């Protein structure tokens, strides 16, 4: 790519936001329950429209939340040859940067944005106090340019909107290229002539400090999330629920009928003559009838009957079928959506979640590469040349599979005894273990080793005297 001016880059990036804006806002509406109305007659009354609003059954947040809840970075393992390769994860500069940026909590928003819209972004920079931090950027406000969008992990330039235009006031944005950061102002996304770019300042990195987190990327460089392909199925579910509510409201009870019987009419209390309306017809009296009252007639020609209620089972089965289709296409186990777990063994549950586990593994591979670039950017800003070139480092994902502690202990014991894996190498695989607990275990093991070495030295110096380990420790 030729080296365009910052103004040309800003115009291209704002044009990308304008081009993708409608599609991403459509996805955002469905994610937050603002769905298209189900089909209804053109002359539908307010009651119909109320049922249409109540028919929205938003399943799409589950498609984002289920895999996102299994994505949690719990550490960083530097590659060999770096200064921090032998240090515990919590002592490495990379993990200190992670904690300083408070990414333990903020990483979830990055994953959810990427899964919902297809991509999200982070920017790694120095804040006002001089500390190096990484923060997330929304896909609705951020765009990036790549020379090869399908294969490059480093953008040529990136822009994020910090304020939208309002009341004739221009909007503002931040623009990064490979060397500098610029302040951008604009009146609208599609008005190229209104774009203004101020003189830039060095951001300190040798490349654009913005990193993309993409759920799916094809060879054309297009990103896709988990929401957009499921919008048609979500509309089908809403339509079926609407039809169910219509049938439930208007046809789910028996209708009692009577023929050959005229209702009583209003009469003048003085003359006994019928009271007529404007058209000259007698005005009928209201019949006070409910489930506790009976109707009877003296005329033998009167006939009583009933109309059967509309069966609702077909609507319910149709909703269940559509949700199962949603489950299959989204690779989310049906029991996550339907909540039906009955008499299922552990093996059956594990088999049901195989597709979801593979999907999560794919996301971990993609997002892990992005976090590794973030760590390299932070190391470069900190002046750590070795870590900035560390392409062998990797993030450590927390094991989120459902296993009991007894099952894990049995499996870890077999790995140590049968395969000879070192004990400390298995500590990370203990379910639920945190980085702080690993540090404590390391310190306890070092303390125990020191006490044992001191006791052995004293024993060798005075072989006839037994020195209890408790006294030496004291």
GROMACS .gro file of C-alpha atoms in nm:
model
  474
    1UNK     CA    1   0.000   0.000   0.000
    2UNK     CA    2   0.126   0.346  -0.086
    3UNK     CA    3   0.184   0.583   0.202
    4UNK     CA    4  -0.133   0.798   0.196
    5UNK     CA    5  -0.173   1.113   0.396
    6UNK     CA    6  -0.342   1.103   0.740
    7UNK     CA    7  -0.637   1.290   0.587
    8UNK     CA    8  -0.683   1.018   0.323
    9UNK     CA    9  -0.658   0.748   0.588
   10UNK     CA   10  -0.916   0.922   0.806
   11UNK     CA   11  -1.157   0.948   0.514
   12UNK     CA   12  -1.117   0.579   0.427
   13UNK     CA   13  -1.167   0.466   0.785
   14UNK     CA   14  -1.474   0.686   0.837
   15UNK     CA   15  -1.614   0.551   0.509
   16UNK     CA   16  -1.572   0.196   0.644
   17UNK     CA   17  -1.773   0.289   0.953
   18UNK     CA   18  -2.042   0.439   0.731
   19UNK     CA   19  -2.050   0.131   0.506
   20UNK     CA   20  -2.076  -0.120   0.791
   21UNK     CA   21  -2.284   0.097   1.023
   22UNK     CA   22  -2.631  -0.025   0.921
   23UNK     CA   23  -2.531  -0.391   0.936
   24UNK     CA   24  -2.363  -0.363   1.275
   25UNK     CA   25  -2.651  -0.160   1.420
   26UNK     CA   26  -2.891  -0.426   1.291
   27UNK     CA   27  -2.689  -0.688   1.477
   28UNK     CA   28  -2.681  -0.465   1.785
   29UNK     CA   29  -3.062  -0.427   1.776
   30UNK     CA   30  -3.115  -0.802   1.766
   31UNK     CA   31  -2.859  -0.860   2.040
   32UNK     CA   32  -3.051  -0.625   2.271
   33UNK     CA   33  -3.402  -0.746   2.185
   34UNK     CA   34  -3.506  -0.481   1.933
   35UNK     CA   35  -3.637  -0.726   1.672
   36UNK     CA   36  -3.850  -0.685   1.361
   37UNK     CA   37  -4.224  -0.723   1.428
   38UNK     CA   38  -4.382  -1.056   1.333
   39UNK     CA   39  -4.625  -1.057   1.045
   40UNK     CA   40  -4.971  -0.926   1.132
   41UNK     CA   41  -5.271  -0.789   0.937
   42UNK     CA   42  -5.240  -0.435   0.806
   43UNK     CA   43  -5.543  -0.328   1.013
   44UNK     CA   44  -5.413  -0.484   1.337
   45UNK     CA   45  -5.540  -0.313   1.650
   46UNK     CA   46  -5.349  -0.220   1.966
   47UNK     CA   47  -5.413  -0.560   2.122
   48UNK     CA   48  -5.243  -0.733   1.830
   49UNK     CA   49  -4.945  -0.497   1.852
   50UNK     CA   50  -4.915  -0.558   2.227
   51UNK     CA   51  -4.900  -0.934   2.162
   52UNK     CA   52  -4.635  -0.872   1.893
   53UNK     CA   53  -4.416  -0.691   2.145
   54UNK     CA   54  -4.461  -0.971   2.396
   55UNK     CA   55  -4.374  -1.232   2.132
   56UNK     CA   56  -4.006  -1.128   2.123
   57UNK     CA   57  -3.809  -1.416   2.277
   58UNK     CA   58  -3.447  -1.311   2.255
   59UNK     CA   59  -3.225  -1.621   2.237
   60UNK     CA   60  -2.929  -1.447   2.075
   61UNK     CA   61  -2.749  -1.328   2.394
   62UNK     CA   62  -2.712  -1.696   2.489
   63UNK     CA   63  -2.521  -1.760   2.166
   64UNK     CA   64  -2.272  -1.491   2.270
   65UNK     CA   65  -2.260  -1.556   2.643
   66UNK     CA   66  -2.218  -1.934   2.632
   67UNK     CA   67  -1.880  -1.940   2.454
   68UNK     CA   68  -1.769  -1.607   2.609
   69UNK     CA   69  -1.807  -1.751   2.959
   70UNK     CA   70  -1.557  -2.025   2.869
   71UNK     CA   71  -1.294  -1.772   2.753
   72UNK     CA   72  -1.078  -1.653   3.040
   73UNK     CA   73  -0.706  -1.583   3.016
   74UNK     CA   74  -0.543  -1.690   3.340
   75UNK     CA   75  -0.173  -1.635   3.267
   76UNK     CA   76   0.103  -1.581   3.014
   77UNK     CA   77   0.387  -1.818   2.944
   78UNK     CA   78   0.691  -1.642   2.786
   79UNK     CA   79   0.892  -1.816   2.518
   80UNK     CA   80   1.237  -1.956   2.589
   81UNK     CA   81   1.526  -1.719   2.560
   82UNK     CA   82   1.354  -1.420   2.720
   83UNK     CA   83   1.458  -1.277   3.053
   84UNK     CA   84   1.126  -1.373   3.215
   85UNK     CA   85   1.109  -1.727   3.074
   86UNK     CA   86   1.203  -1.885   3.408
   87UNK     CA   87   0.998  -1.650   3.625
   88UNK     CA   88   0.647  -1.735   3.747
   89UNK     CA   89   0.370  -1.594   3.528
   90UNK     CA   90   0.272  -1.332   3.783
   91UNK     CA   91   0.627  -1.189   3.790
   92UNK     CA   92   0.661  -1.138   3.415
   93UNK     CA   93   0.628  -0.786   3.268
   94UNK     CA   94   0.354  -0.916   3.040
   95UNK     CA   95   0.135  -1.026   3.329
   96UNK     CA   96   0.205  -0.708   3.523
   97UNK     CA   97   0.077  -0.516   3.221
   98UNK     CA   98  -0.232  -0.737   3.217
   99UNK     CA   99  -0.307  -0.666   3.582
  100UNK     CA  100  -0.236  -0.294   3.547
  101UNK     CA  101  -0.487  -0.278   3.261
  102UNK     CA  102  -0.745  -0.465   3.477
  103UNK     CA  103  -0.800  -0.711   3.196
  104UNK     CA  104  -0.911  -0.986   3.432
  105UNK     CA  105  -1.251  -0.817   3.426
  106UNK     CA  106  -1.233  -0.623   3.100
  107UNK     CA  107  -1.135  -0.913   2.874
  108UNK     CA  108  -1.495  -1.040   2.870
  109UNK     CA  109  -1.618  -0.727   2.692
  110UNK     CA  110  -1.358  -0.778   2.418
  111UNK     CA  111  -1.471  -1.137   2.360
  112UNK     CA  112  -1.842  -1.052   2.365
  113UNK     CA  113  -1.789  -0.771   2.115
  114UNK     CA  114  -1.596  -0.997   1.878
  115UNK     CA  115  -1.852  -1.278   1.905
  116UNK     CA  116  -2.150  -1.048   1.855
  117UNK     CA  117  -2.028  -0.822   1.574
  118UNK     CA  118  -1.753  -1.036   1.422
  119UNK     CA  119  -1.465  -0.827   1.554
  120UNK     CA  120  -1.357  -0.594   1.831
  121UNK     CA  121  -1.035  -0.406   1.900
  122UNK     CA  122  -0.788  -0.309   2.170
  123UNK     CA  123  -0.538  -0.024   2.184
  124UNK     CA  124  -0.212  -0.045   2.381
  125UNK     CA  125  -0.069   0.291   2.484
  126UNK     CA  126   0.062   0.505   2.765
  127UNK     CA  127  -0.206   0.674   2.973
  128UNK     CA  128  -0.183   1.022   3.118
  129UNK     CA  129   0.015   0.901   3.419
  130UNK     CA  130   0.271   0.731   3.193
  131UNK     CA  131   0.162   0.373   3.267
  132UNK     CA  132   0.125   0.131   2.974
  133UNK     CA  133  -0.232  -0.001   2.955
  134UNK     CA  134  -0.456  -0.183   2.709
  135UNK     CA  135  -0.826  -0.106   2.672
  136UNK     CA  136  -1.103  -0.238   2.448
  137UNK     CA  137  -1.259  -0.054   2.154
  138UNK     CA  138  -1.609  -0.110   2.017
  139UNK     CA  139  -1.665  -0.242   1.666
  140UNK     CA  140  -1.947   0.013   1.625
  141UNK     CA  141  -1.698   0.299   1.659
  142UNK     CA  142  -1.368   0.152   1.534
  143UNK     CA  143  -1.232   0.052   1.193
  144UNK     CA  144  -0.892  -0.061   1.068
  145UNK     CA  145  -0.710  -0.087   0.735
  146UNK     CA  146  -0.492  -0.386   0.642
  147UNK     CA  147  -0.273  -0.450   0.342
  148UNK     CA  148  -0.390  -0.813   0.360
  149UNK     CA  149  -0.698  -0.820   0.585
  150UNK     CA  150  -0.720  -1.200   0.576
  151UNK     CA  151  -0.368  -1.272   0.701
  152UNK     CA  152  -0.218  -0.960   0.861
  153UNK     CA  153  -0.243  -0.914   1.235
  154UNK     CA  154  -0.096  -0.564   1.221
  155UNK     CA  155  -0.322  -0.292   1.078
  156UNK     CA  156  -0.185  -0.026   0.849
  157UNK     CA  157  -0.398   0.235   1.027
  158UNK     CA  158  -0.693   0.243   1.267
  159UNK     CA  159  -0.951   0.496   1.383
  160UNK     CA  160  -1.197   0.507   1.671
  161UNK     CA  161  -1.473   0.763   1.723
  162UNK     CA  162  -1.463   0.931   2.062
  163UNK     CA  163  -1.769   1.157   2.013
  164UNK     CA  164  -2.042   1.152   1.747
  165UNK     CA  165  -2.157   1.475   1.580
  166UNK     CA  166  -2.448   1.639   1.763
  167UNK     CA  167  -2.636   1.969   1.728
  168UNK     CA  168  -2.408   2.106   1.456
  169UNK     CA  169  -2.106   2.018   1.668
  170UNK     CA  170  -1.845   1.808   1.484
  171UNK     CA  171  -1.758   1.462   1.601
  172UNK     CA  172  -1.410   1.364   1.711
  173UNK     CA  173  -1.194   1.058   1.659
  174UNK     CA  174  -0.845   0.923   1.718
  175UNK     CA  175  -0.635   0.800   1.425
  176UNK     CA  176  -0.325   0.581   1.450
  177UNK     CA  177  -0.081   0.486   1.178
  178UNK     CA  178   0.250   0.302   1.212
  179UNK     CA  179   0.423   0.595   1.385
  180UNK     CA  180   0.185   0.868   1.496
  181UNK     CA  181  -0.151   0.943   1.652
  182UNK     CA  182  -0.377   1.216   1.510
  183UNK     CA  183  -0.689   1.398   1.630
  184UNK     CA  184  -0.970   1.390   1.373
  185UNK     CA  185  -1.291   1.593   1.349
  186UNK     CA  186  -1.586   1.538   1.112
  187UNK     CA  187  -1.947   1.647   1.062
  188UNK     CA  188  -2.076   1.311   0.937
  189UNK     CA  189  -1.933   0.978   0.831
  190UNK     CA  190  -2.024   1.026   0.465
  191UNK     CA  191  -1.905   1.387   0.434
  192UNK     CA  192  -1.543   1.360   0.323
  193UNK     CA  193  -1.502   1.736   0.283
  194UNK     CA  194  -1.577   1.798   0.652
  195UNK     CA  195  -1.292   1.574   0.776
  196UNK     CA  196  -1.008   1.760   0.947
  197UNK     CA  197  -0.684   1.607   1.081
  198UNK     CA  198  -0.456   1.785   1.325
  199UNK     CA  199  -0.081   1.744   1.348
  200UNK     CA  200   0.009   1.410   1.503
  201UNK     CA  201   0.238   1.301   1.784
  202UNK     CA  202   0.452   0.987   1.816
  203UNK     CA  203   0.273   0.705   1.998
  204UNK     CA  204   0.595   0.517   2.078
  205UNK     CA  205   0.535   0.192   1.889
  206UNK     CA  206   0.697   0.075   1.567
  207UNK     CA  207   0.356  -0.030   1.433
  208UNK     CA  208  -0.010   0.061   1.474
  209UNK     CA  209  -0.100  -0.003   1.842
  210UNK     CA  210  -0.452  -0.130   1.763
  211UNK     CA  211  -0.514  -0.507   1.767
  212UNK     CA  212  -0.812  -0.683   1.611
  213UNK     CA  213  -0.998  -0.968   1.783
  214UNK     CA  214  -1.198  -1.153   1.516
  215UNK     CA  215  -1.437  -1.442   1.574
  216UNK     CA  216  -1.431  -1.566   1.214
  217UNK     CA  217  -1.225  -1.429   0.924
  218UNK     CA  218  -1.251  -1.562   0.569
  219UNK     CA  219  -0.990  -1.535   0.294
  220UNK     CA  220  -1.152  -1.212   0.174
  221UNK     CA  221  -1.080  -1.054   0.511
  222UNK     CA  222  -1.448  -1.036   0.607
  223UNK     CA  223  -1.537  -1.093   0.971
  224UNK     CA  224  -1.853  -1.265   1.094
  225UNK     CA  225  -1.999  -1.304   1.441
  226UNK     CA  226  -2.244  -1.553   1.585
  227UNK     CA  227  -2.549  -1.321   1.576
  228UNK     CA  228  -2.593  -1.227   1.211
  229UNK     CA  229  -2.638  -1.582   1.070
  230UNK     CA  230  -2.908  -1.655   1.330
  231UNK     CA  231  -3.134  -1.353   1.273
  232UNK     CA  232  -3.364  -1.542   1.034
  233UNK     CA  233  -3.408  -1.823   1.286
  234UNK     CA  234  -3.475  -1.570   1.562
  235UNK     CA  235  -3.747  -1.411   1.346
  236UNK     CA  236  -3.901  -1.754   1.288
  237UNK     CA  237  -3.913  -1.820   1.662
  238UNK     CA  238  -4.071  -1.479   1.726
  239UNK     CA  239  -4.336  -1.544   1.459
  240UNK     CA  240  -4.425  -1.881   1.608
  241UNK     CA  241  -4.447  -1.737   1.959
  242UNK     CA  242  -4.671  -1.459   1.823
  243UNK     CA  243  -4.901  -1.716   1.659
  244UNK     CA  244  -4.908  -1.905   1.988
  245UNK     CA  245  -5.008  -1.592   2.179
  246UNK     CA  246  -5.282  -1.516   1.926
  247UNK     CA  247  -5.422  -1.868   1.953
  248UNK     CA  248  -5.386  -1.862   2.331
  249UNK     CA  249  -5.561  -1.525   2.364
  250UNK     CA  250  -5.850  -1.574   2.123
  251UNK     CA  251  -5.898  -1.946   2.083
  252UNK     CA  252  -5.766  -2.139   2.383
  253UNK     CA  253  -6.103  -2.160   2.567
  254UNK     CA  254  -6.431  -2.322   2.473
  255UNK     CA  255  -6.693  -2.093   2.322
  256UNK     CA  256  -7.053  -2.154   2.434
  257UNK     CA  257  -7.319  -2.099   2.169
  258UNK     CA  258  -7.697  -2.071   2.174
  259UNK     CA  259  -7.941  -2.044   1.880
  260UNK     CA  260  -8.311  -1.973   1.867
  261UNK     CA  261  -8.320  -1.758   2.181
  262UNK     CA  262  -8.366  -1.384   2.177
  263UNK     CA  263  -8.203  -1.182   2.454
  264UNK     CA  264  -8.425  -0.983   2.692
  265UNK     CA  265  -8.483  -0.623   2.592
  266UNK     CA  266  -8.508  -0.297   2.781
  267UNK     CA  267  -8.863  -0.183   2.856
  268UNK     CA  268  -9.015   0.138   2.979
  269UNK     CA  269  -9.091   0.083   3.349
  270UNK     CA  270  -9.416   0.283   3.324
  271UNK     CA  271  -9.565   0.161   3.000
  272UNK     CA  272  -9.384  -0.170   2.956
  273UNK     CA  273  -9.309  -0.083   2.593
  274UNK     CA  274  -8.968  -0.176   2.444
  275UNK     CA  275  -8.700   0.095   2.444
  276UNK     CA  276  -8.578   0.157   2.089
  277UNK     CA  277  -8.240   0.281   1.966
  278UNK     CA  278  -8.180   0.546   1.699
  279UNK     CA  279  -8.258   0.298   1.421
  280UNK     CA  280  -8.583   0.184   1.581
  281UNK     CA  281  -8.450  -0.151   1.706
  282UNK     CA  282  -8.512  -0.278   2.059
  283UNK     CA  283  -8.213  -0.234   2.291
  284UNK     CA  284  -8.107  -0.574   2.439
  285UNK     CA  285  -8.015  -0.613   2.803
  286UNK     CA  286  -7.671  -0.737   2.900
  287UNK     CA  287  -7.673  -1.105   2.991
  288UNK     CA  288  -7.488  -1.168   3.316
  289UNK     CA  289  -7.323  -1.499   3.236
  290UNK     CA  290  -7.003  -1.662   3.363
  291UNK     CA  291  -6.867  -2.006   3.451
  292UNK     CA  292  -7.081  -2.023   3.767
  293UNK     CA  293  -7.413  -1.953   3.593
  294UNK     CA  294  -7.639  -2.164   3.372
  295UNK     CA  295  -7.850  -2.064   3.075
  296UNK     CA  296  -8.190  -2.223   3.022
  297UNK     CA  297  -8.475  -2.159   2.781
  298UNK     CA  298  -8.844  -2.242   2.785
  299UNK     CA  299  -8.868  -2.264   2.405
  300UNK     CA  300  -8.797  -2.622   2.288
  301UNK     CA  301  -8.645  -2.491   1.963
  302UNK     CA  302  -8.353  -2.331   2.144
  303UNK     CA  303  -8.026  -2.517   2.089
  304UNK     CA  304  -7.717  -2.492   2.308
  305UNK     CA  305  -7.368  -2.590   2.185
  306UNK     CA  306  -6.996  -2.514   2.208
  307UNK     CA  307  -6.693  -2.454   1.988
  308UNK     CA  308  -6.377  -2.644   2.082
  309UNK     CA  309  -6.064  -2.458   2.185
  310UNK     CA  310  -5.763  -2.432   1.952
  311UNK     CA  311  -5.497  -2.695   2.040
  312UNK     CA  312  -5.169  -2.526   2.140
  313UNK     CA  313  -4.946  -2.834   2.125
  314UNK     CA  314  -4.849  -2.778   1.762
  315UNK     CA  315  -4.727  -2.424   1.832
  316UNK     CA  316  -4.522  -2.541   2.129
  317UNK     CA  317  -4.363  -2.822   1.926
  318UNK     CA  318  -4.280  -2.576   1.648
  319UNK     CA  319  -4.104  -2.344   1.894
  320UNK     CA  320  -3.910  -2.638   2.036
  321UNK     CA  321  -3.806  -2.747   1.685
  322UNK     CA  322  -3.688  -2.396   1.591
  323UNK     CA  323  -3.482  -2.369   1.910
  324UNK     CA  324  -3.320  -2.703   1.833
  325UNK     CA  325  -3.235  -2.580   1.483
  326UNK     CA  326  -3.083  -2.271   1.644
  327UNK     CA  327  -2.884  -2.496   1.877
  328UNK     CA  328  -2.750  -2.710   1.593
  329UNK     CA  329  -2.648  -2.420   1.369
  330UNK     CA  330  -2.489  -2.224   1.655
  331UNK     CA  331  -2.307  -2.532   1.797
  332UNK     CA  332  -2.461  -2.474   2.139
  333UNK     CA  333  -2.592  -2.786   2.320
  334UNK     CA  334  -2.974  -2.798   2.340
  335UNK     CA  335  -2.974  -2.822   2.719
  336UNK     CA  336  -2.802  -2.482   2.736
  337UNK     CA  337  -3.103  -2.329   2.558
  338UNK     CA  338  -3.393  -2.548   2.665
  339UNK     CA  339  -3.278  -2.626   3.017
  340UNK     CA  340  -3.378  -2.991   2.979
  341UNK     CA  341  -3.139  -3.221   3.166
  342UNK     CA  342  -3.297  -3.547   3.273
  343UNK     CA  343  -3.127  -3.881   3.331
  344UNK     CA  344  -2.817  -3.784   3.135
  345UNK     CA  345  -2.489  -3.944   3.227
  346UNK     CA  346  -2.161  -3.754   3.245
  347UNK     CA  347  -2.054  -3.920   2.920
  348UNK     CA  348  -2.375  -3.811   2.745
  349UNK     CA  349  -2.334  -3.451   2.862
  350UNK     CA  350  -1.972  -3.449   2.747
  351UNK     CA  351  -2.072  -3.585   2.406
  352UNK     CA  352  -2.342  -3.317   2.376
  353UNK     CA  353  -2.082  -3.044   2.437
  354UNK     CA  354  -1.818  -3.169   2.191
  355UNK     CA  355  -1.923  -2.922   1.919
  356UNK     CA  356  -1.923  -2.633   2.166
  357UNK     CA  357  -1.578  -2.734   2.296
  358UNK     CA  358  -1.438  -2.733   1.942
  359UNK     CA  359  -1.591  -2.392   1.878
  360UNK     CA  360  -1.438  -2.252   2.197
  361UNK     CA  361  -1.099  -2.401   2.104
  362UNK     CA  362  -1.118  -2.217   1.770
  363UNK     CA  363  -1.194  -1.889   1.946
  364UNK     CA  364  -0.909  -1.943   2.192
  365UNK     CA  365  -0.663  -1.991   1.908
  366UNK     CA  366  -0.772  -1.673   1.732
  367UNK     CA  367  -0.802  -1.454   2.043
  368UNK     CA  368  -0.481  -1.595   2.189
  369UNK     CA  369  -0.280  -1.472   1.890
  370UNK     CA  370  -0.431  -1.128   1.937
  371UNK     CA  371  -0.338  -1.117   2.308
  372UNK     CA  372   0.018  -1.222   2.226
  373UNK     CA  373   0.047  -0.922   1.993
  374UNK     CA  374  -0.087  -0.701   2.273
  375UNK     CA  375   0.188  -0.829   2.505
  376UNK     CA  376   0.454  -0.761   2.243
  377UNK     CA  377   0.325  -0.405   2.195
  378UNK     CA  378   0.332  -0.343   2.570
  379UNK     CA  379   0.686  -0.482   2.596
  380UNK     CA  380   0.802  -0.256   2.313
  381UNK     CA  381   0.658   0.052   2.483
  382UNK     CA  382   0.831  -0.054   2.806
  383UNK     CA  383   1.166  -0.088   2.626
  384UNK     CA  384   1.186  -0.466   2.673
  385UNK     CA  385   1.336  -0.564   2.337
  386UNK     CA  386   1.353  -0.939   2.410
  387UNK     CA  387   0.983  -0.965   2.502
  388UNK     CA  388   0.886  -0.737   2.214
  389UNK     CA  389   1.028  -0.998   1.975
  390UNK     CA  390   0.895  -1.296   2.167
  391UNK     CA  391   0.680  -1.480   1.912
  392UNK     CA  392   0.692  -1.805   2.108
  393UNK     CA  393   0.505  -1.679   2.412
  394UNK     CA  394   0.148  -1.791   2.465
  395UNK     CA  395  -0.146  -1.708   2.688
  396UNK     CA  396  -0.277  -1.963   2.936
  397UNK     CA  397  -0.652  -2.019   2.922
  398UNK     CA  398  -0.838  -2.125   3.233
  399UNK     CA  399  -0.983  -2.475   3.220
  400UNK     CA  400  -1.360  -2.415   3.236
  401UNK     CA  401  -1.474  -2.775   3.187
  402UNK     CA  402  -1.708  -2.917   3.449
  403UNK     CA  403  -1.514  -3.180   3.642
  404UNK     CA  404  -1.516  -3.274   4.008
  405UNK     CA  405  -1.201  -3.230   4.214
  406UNK     CA  406  -1.189  -3.605   4.276
  407UNK     CA  407  -1.192  -3.682   3.902
  408UNK     CA  408  -0.921  -3.424   3.837
  409UNK     CA  409  -0.703  -3.554   4.121
  410UNK     CA  410  -0.732  -3.909   3.993
  411UNK     CA  411  -0.641  -3.803   3.638
  412UNK     CA  412  -0.347  -3.591   3.754
  413UNK     CA  413  -0.217  -3.874   3.969
  414UNK     CA  414  -0.221  -4.111   3.672
  415UNK     CA  415  -0.039  -3.856   3.454
  416UNK     CA  416   0.237  -3.828   3.715
  417UNK     CA  417   0.273  -4.200   3.784
  418UNK     CA  418   0.228  -4.341   3.433
  419UNK     CA  419   0.383  -4.067   3.217
  420UNK     CA  420   0.634  -3.925   3.463
  421UNK     CA  421   0.512  -3.565   3.423
  422UNK     CA  422   0.669  -3.345   3.696
  423UNK     CA  423   0.441  -3.264   3.985
  424UNK     CA  424   0.473  -2.889   3.948
  425UNK     CA  425   0.385  -2.914   3.580
  426UNK     CA  426   0.042  -3.050   3.678
  427UNK     CA  427  -0.046  -2.778   3.930
  428UNK     CA  428  -0.204  -2.560   3.663
  429UNK     CA  429  -0.448  -2.832   3.572
  430UNK     CA  430  -0.608  -2.841   3.915
  431UNK     CA  431  -0.969  -2.717   3.864
  432UNK     CA  432  -1.026  -2.363   3.986
  433UNK     CA  433  -0.667  -2.289   4.085
  434UNK     CA  434  -0.574  -1.921   4.063
  435UNK     CA  435  -0.242  -1.757   3.988
  436UNK     CA  436  -0.213  -1.636   4.348
  437UNK     CA  437  -0.256  -1.990   4.478
  438UNK     CA  438   0.014  -2.113   4.241
  439UNK     CA  439   0.251  -1.850   4.378
  440UNK     CA  440   0.170  -1.958   4.735
  441UNK     CA  441   0.234  -2.322   4.644
  442UNK     CA  442   0.567  -2.230   4.488
  443UNK     CA  443   0.671  -2.038   4.800
  444UNK     CA  444   0.559  -2.320   5.032
  445UNK     CA  445   0.754  -2.574   4.828
  446UNK     CA  446   1.068  -2.357   4.840
  447UNK     CA  447   1.028  -2.312   5.216
  448UNK     CA  448   0.987  -2.688   5.267
  449UNK     CA  449   1.293  -2.757   5.049
  450UNK     CA  450   1.501  -2.507   5.249
  451UNK     CA  451   1.400  -2.663   5.580
  452UNK     CA  452   1.475  -3.012   5.451
  453UNK     CA  453   1.817  -2.905   5.322
  454UNK     CA  454   1.904  -2.742   5.655
  455UNK     CA  455   1.795  -3.051   5.848
  456UNK     CA  456   2.002  -3.273   5.620
  457UNK     CA  457   2.310  -3.055   5.665
  458UNK     CA  458   2.277  -3.061   6.044
  459UNK     CA  459   2.226  -3.437   6.042
  460UNK     CA  460   2.539  -3.491   5.838
  461UNK     CA  461   2.741  -3.263   6.069
  462UNK     CA  462   2.620  -3.445   6.384
  463UNK     CA  463   2.523  -3.794   6.273
  464UNK     CA  464   2.465  -3.921   6.632
  465UNK     CA  465   2.212  -3.649   6.715
  466UNK     CA  466   1.868  -3.648   6.562
  467UNK     CA  467   1.742  -3.299   6.496
  468UNK     CA  468   1.361  -3.285   6.454
  469UNK     CA  469   1.253  -3.093   6.150
  470UNK     CA  470   0.996  -2.901   6.358
  471UNK     CA  471   1.268  -2.757   6.582
  472UNK     CA  472   1.483  -2.658   6.289
  473UNK     CA  473   1.188  -2.486   6.130
  474UNK     CA  474   1.122  -2.305   6.456
   0.00000   0.00000   0.00000
